[in-house]
XYZ file of C-alpha atoms in Angstrom:
350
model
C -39.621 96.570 21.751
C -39.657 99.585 23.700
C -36.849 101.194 25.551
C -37.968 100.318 29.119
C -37.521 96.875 27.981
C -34.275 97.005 26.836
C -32.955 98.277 29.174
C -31.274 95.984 31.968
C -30.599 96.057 35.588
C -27.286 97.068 37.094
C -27.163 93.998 39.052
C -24.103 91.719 38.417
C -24.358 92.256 34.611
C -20.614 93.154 34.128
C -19.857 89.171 34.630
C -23.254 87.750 32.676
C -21.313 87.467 29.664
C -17.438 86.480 31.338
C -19.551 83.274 32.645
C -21.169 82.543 29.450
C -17.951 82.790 28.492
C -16.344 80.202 30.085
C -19.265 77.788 30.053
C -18.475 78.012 26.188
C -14.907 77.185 26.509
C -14.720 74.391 29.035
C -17.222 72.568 26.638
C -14.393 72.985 24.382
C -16.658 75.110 21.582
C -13.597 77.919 20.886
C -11.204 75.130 19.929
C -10.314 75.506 16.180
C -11.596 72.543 13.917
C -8.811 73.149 11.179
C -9.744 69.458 9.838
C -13.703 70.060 9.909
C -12.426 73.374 7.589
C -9.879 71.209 5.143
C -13.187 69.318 4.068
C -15.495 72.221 4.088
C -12.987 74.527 1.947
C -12.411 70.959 0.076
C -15.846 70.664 -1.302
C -16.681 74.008 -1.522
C -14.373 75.216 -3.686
C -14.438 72.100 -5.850
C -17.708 72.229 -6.484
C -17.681 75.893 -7.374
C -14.717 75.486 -9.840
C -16.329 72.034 -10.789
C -19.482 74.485 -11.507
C -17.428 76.568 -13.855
C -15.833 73.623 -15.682
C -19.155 72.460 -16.163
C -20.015 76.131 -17.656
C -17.549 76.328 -20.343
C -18.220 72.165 -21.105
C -21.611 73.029 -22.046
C -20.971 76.086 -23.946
C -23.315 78.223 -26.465
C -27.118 76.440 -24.977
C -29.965 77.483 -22.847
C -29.089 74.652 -20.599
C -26.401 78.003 -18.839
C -29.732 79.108 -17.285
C -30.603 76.599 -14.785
C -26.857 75.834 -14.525
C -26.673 79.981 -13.576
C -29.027 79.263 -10.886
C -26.809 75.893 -9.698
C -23.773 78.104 -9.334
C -25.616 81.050 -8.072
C -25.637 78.017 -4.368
C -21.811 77.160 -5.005
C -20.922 81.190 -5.098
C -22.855 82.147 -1.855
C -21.578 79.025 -0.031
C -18.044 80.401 -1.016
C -19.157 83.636 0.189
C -20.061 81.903 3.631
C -16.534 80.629 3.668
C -15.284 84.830 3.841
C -17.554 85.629 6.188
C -15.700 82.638 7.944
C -12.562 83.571 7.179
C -13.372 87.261 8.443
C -14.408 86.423 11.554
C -10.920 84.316 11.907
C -12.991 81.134 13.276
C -10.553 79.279 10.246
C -7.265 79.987 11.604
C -6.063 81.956 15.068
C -3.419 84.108 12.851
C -4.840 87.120 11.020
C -2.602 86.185 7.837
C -3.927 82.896 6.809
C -7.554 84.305 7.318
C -7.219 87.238 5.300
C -5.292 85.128 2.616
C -8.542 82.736 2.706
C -10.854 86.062 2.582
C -9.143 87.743 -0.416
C -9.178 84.702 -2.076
C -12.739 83.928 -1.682
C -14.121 87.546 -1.322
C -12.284 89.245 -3.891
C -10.788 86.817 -6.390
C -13.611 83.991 -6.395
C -17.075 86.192 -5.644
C -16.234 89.579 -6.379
C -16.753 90.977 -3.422
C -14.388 93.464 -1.467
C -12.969 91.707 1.262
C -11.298 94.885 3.540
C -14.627 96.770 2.384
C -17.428 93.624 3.502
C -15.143 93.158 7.026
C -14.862 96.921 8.294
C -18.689 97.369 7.420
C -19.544 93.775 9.564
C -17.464 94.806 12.191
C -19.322 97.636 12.772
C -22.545 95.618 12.694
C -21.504 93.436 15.346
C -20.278 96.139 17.263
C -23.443 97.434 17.604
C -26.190 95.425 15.752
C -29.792 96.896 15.164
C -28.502 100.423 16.222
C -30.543 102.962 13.862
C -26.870 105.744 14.209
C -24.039 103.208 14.272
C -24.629 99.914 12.497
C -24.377 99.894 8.819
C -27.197 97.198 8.083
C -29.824 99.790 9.100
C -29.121 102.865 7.856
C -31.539 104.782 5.748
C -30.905 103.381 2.073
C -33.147 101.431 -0.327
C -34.909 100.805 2.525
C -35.840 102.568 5.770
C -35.703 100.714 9.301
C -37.221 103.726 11.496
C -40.337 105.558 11.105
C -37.435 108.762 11.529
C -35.760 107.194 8.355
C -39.047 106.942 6.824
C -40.572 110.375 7.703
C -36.795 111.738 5.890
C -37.923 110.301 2.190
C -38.573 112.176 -0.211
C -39.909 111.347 -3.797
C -39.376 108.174 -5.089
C -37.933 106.995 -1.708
C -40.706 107.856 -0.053
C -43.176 106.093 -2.794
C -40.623 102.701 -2.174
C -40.523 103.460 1.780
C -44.543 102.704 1.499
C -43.918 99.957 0.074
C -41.276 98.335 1.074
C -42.466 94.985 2.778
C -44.019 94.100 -0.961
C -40.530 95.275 -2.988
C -38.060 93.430 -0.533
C -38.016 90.359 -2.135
C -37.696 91.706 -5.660
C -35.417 94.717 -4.775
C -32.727 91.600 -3.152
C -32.558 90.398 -6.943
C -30.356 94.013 -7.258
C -28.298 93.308 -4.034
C -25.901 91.157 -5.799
C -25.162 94.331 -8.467
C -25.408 96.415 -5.677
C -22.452 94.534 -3.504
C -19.925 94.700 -6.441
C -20.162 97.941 -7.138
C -20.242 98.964 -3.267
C -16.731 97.152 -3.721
C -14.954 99.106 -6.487
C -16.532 102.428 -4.684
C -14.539 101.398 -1.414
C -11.760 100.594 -3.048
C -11.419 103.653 -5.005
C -13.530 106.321 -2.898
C -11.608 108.956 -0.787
C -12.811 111.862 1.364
C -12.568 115.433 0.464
C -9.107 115.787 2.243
C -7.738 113.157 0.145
C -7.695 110.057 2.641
C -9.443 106.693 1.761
C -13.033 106.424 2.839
C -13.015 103.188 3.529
C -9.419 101.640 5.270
C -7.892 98.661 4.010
C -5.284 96.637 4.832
C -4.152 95.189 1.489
C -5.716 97.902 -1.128
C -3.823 96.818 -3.884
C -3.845 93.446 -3.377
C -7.810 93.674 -3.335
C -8.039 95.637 -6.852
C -5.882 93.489 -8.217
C -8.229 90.189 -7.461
C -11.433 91.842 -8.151
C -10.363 93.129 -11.364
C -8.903 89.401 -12.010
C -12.498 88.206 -11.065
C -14.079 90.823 -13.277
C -12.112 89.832 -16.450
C -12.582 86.457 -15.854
C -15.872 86.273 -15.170
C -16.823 88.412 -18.297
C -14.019 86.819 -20.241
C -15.532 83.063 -19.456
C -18.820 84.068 -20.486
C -18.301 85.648 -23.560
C -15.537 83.122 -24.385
C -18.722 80.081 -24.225
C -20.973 81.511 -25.591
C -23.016 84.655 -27.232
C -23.342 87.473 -26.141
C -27.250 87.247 -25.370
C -26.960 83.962 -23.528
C -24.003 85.815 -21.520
C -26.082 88.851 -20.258
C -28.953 86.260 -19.652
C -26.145 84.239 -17.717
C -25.040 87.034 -15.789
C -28.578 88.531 -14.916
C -29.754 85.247 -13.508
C -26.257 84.550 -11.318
C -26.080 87.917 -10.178
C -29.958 88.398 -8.953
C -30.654 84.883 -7.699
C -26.523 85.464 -6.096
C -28.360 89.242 -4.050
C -31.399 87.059 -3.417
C -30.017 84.122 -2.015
C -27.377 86.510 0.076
C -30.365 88.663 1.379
C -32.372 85.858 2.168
C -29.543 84.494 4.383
C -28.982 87.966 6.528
C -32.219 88.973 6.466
C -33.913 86.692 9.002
C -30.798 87.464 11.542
C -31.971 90.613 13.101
C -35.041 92.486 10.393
C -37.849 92.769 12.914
C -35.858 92.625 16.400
C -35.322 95.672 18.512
C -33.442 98.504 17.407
C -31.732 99.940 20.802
C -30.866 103.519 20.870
C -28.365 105.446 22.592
C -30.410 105.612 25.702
C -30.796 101.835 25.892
C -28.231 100.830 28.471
C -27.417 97.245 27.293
C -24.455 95.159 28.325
C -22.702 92.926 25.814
C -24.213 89.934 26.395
C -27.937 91.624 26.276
C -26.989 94.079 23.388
C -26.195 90.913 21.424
C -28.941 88.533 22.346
C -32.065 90.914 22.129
C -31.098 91.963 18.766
C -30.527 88.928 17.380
C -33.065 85.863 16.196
C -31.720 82.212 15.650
C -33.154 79.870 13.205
C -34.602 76.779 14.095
C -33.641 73.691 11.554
C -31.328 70.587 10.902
C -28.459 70.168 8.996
C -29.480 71.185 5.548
C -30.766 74.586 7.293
C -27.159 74.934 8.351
C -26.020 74.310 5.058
C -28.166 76.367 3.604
C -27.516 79.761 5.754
C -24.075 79.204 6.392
C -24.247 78.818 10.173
C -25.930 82.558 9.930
C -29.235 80.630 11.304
C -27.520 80.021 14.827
C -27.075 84.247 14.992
C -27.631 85.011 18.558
C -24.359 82.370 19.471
C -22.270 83.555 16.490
C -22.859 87.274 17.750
C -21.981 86.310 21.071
C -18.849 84.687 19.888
C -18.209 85.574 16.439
C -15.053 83.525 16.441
C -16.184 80.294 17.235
C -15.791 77.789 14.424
C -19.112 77.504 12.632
C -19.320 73.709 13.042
C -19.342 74.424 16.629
C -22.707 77.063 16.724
C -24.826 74.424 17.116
C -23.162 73.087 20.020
C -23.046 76.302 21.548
C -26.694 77.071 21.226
C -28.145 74.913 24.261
C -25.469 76.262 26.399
C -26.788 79.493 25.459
C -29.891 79.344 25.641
C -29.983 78.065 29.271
C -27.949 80.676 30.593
C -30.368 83.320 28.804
C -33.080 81.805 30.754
C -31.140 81.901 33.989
C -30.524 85.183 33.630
C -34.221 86.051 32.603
C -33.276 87.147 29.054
C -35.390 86.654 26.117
C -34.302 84.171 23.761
C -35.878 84.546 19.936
C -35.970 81.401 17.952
C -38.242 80.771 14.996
C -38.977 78.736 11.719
C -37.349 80.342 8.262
C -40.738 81.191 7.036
C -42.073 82.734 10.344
C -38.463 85.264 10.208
C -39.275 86.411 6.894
C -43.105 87.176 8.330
C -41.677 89.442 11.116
C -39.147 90.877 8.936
C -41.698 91.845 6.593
C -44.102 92.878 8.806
C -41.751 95.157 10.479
C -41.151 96.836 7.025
C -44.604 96.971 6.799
C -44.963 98.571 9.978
C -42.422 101.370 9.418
C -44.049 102.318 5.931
C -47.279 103.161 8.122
C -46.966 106.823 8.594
C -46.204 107.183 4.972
C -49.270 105.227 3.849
C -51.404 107.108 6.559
C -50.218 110.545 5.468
């Protein structure tokens, strides 16, 4: 989407968002559903420490493959619950939600809580922005044909082809997320200070090495060492692929404003975004992630409510003549992918 069509009139668009706003919470959608939550943290959590009971019960067999790939659903929808927990739509007070973070970030996943919430932030701050949100930067993969054109060697031989490695190069993500954890936790700048802030630093090395030792400890405690690695390698890449898969159909493919897009909240958040159309076990599935344009709008409201939210929403986007993107799960990965695609072109050209 070009620039022109980012950008949006003057007119009135201070208060677009303050009336979405309260549209939202006379229908009662920022209420906290603390009971909704006791169930939800309930089941999760039993079923992902019913998962590992179930792990050391059937001990030294091949059966720990598919089993891998069972828990590889309970760990990500434990994941979901952080991402919950982060975005305090749990509980009001910041303590209970970072207890509930650390506990499932850190201690149950692996995953740096302080690290994961100070990168999101950002993203939300300003999603799909090439200089200032995280998600796109030039990495593994490029996002801009000015992050393409920069590769050199074998980043530029991967930048080609990029929409054909996505899908396998997410089977790394999961490897890729723990160690961006320790490197946060331990990284500083040249001057000495911490590269990446943190509320609770010690609390947060303390849980992810308790995760690390247990989950190595479990494994090799059940059974050999072989079936262990085999264990671990089909967790941890189906864990990257099924986290990738979630994000990836939220904003890969929308516009990426720039710093002379002049875009109000409420416009900065829906054009960037992309909602996934679905029923219940969609929800399930993507952690409330699929309903992405509301949860950006109001990343505190309780997931349960999301799909509530999202009529209200998208009626007062077509009030206000704004483009509302909505699309199946298979036709997200398409444009995601063919964006990819896209941006590879002057590589494959030249």
């Amino acid at each position: 989407m070009s620039s022109s069509t980012l950008t949006a009139p003057d007119a009135r668009r201070g208060s677009d968002y303050a009336r979405l706003s309260r549209r939202v919470a006379e229908a009662g959608l920022f209420d906290r559903r603390p009971g909704r939550y006791a169930v939800r943290i309930a089941l999760t959590l039993g079923a992902f420490l019913a998962g590992w009971v179930l792990v050391a019960a059937v001990g030294d067999s091949w059966w720990q493959v598919p089993l891998a790939a069972v828990m590889v659903v309970a760990t990500t929808q434990v994941a979901f619950l952080g991402h919950d927990a982060g975005h305090r739509q749990m509980f009001r007070r910041r303590g209970p939600s970072e207890a509930a973070g650390l506990v499932a970030g850190n201690l149950a996943v692996g995953l740096s809580y302080g690290w994961w919430v100070d990168k999101h932030n950002r993203h939300h701050a300003n999603p799909n922005h090439a200089d200032e949100d995280p998600d796109v930067g030039a990495g593994a993969l490029v996002w801009t044909y000015e992050q393409a054109l920069a590769t050199r060697g074998l980043s530029r031989w991967m930048a080609r082809r990029q929409a054909w490695l996505f899908f396998p190069m997410l089977l790394l993500e999961g490897l890729a997320l723990h160690v961006a954890s320790v490197r946060a936790l331990t990284g500083r700048e040249p001057d000495g200070r911490w590269r990446v802030p943190m509320r609770h630093r010690a609390v947060e090395a303390l849980l992810l090495a308790a995760h690390g030792v247990g989950y190595v400890g479990l494994l090799l405690a059940v059974m050999s060492p072989g079936r262990a690695l085999v264990f671990a390698a089909v967790h941890q890449g189906l864990w990257g692929l099924y986290m990738g898969c979630a994000f990836a159909p939220n904003h890969k493919g929308m516009p990426m404003p720039t710093a002379d897009d002049r875009l109000d909240y409420l416009r900065k958040q829906v054009l960037t975004a992309r909602n996934v159309r679905g029923g219940r076990l969609v929800d399930l599935a993507l952690g409330g992630l699929n309903y992405q344009i509301e949860h950006h709008l109001f990343p505190n409201l309780p997931r349960a409510n999301l799909r509530r939210a999202r009529p209200l929403v998208r009626a007062y986007c077509a009030e206000q003549g704004i483009p509302y993107a909505e699309t199946g799960l298979v036709e997200s990965y398409r444009q995601g992918l063919a964006h990819l695609h896209d941006v590879g072109r002057p590589l494959r050209a030249g």
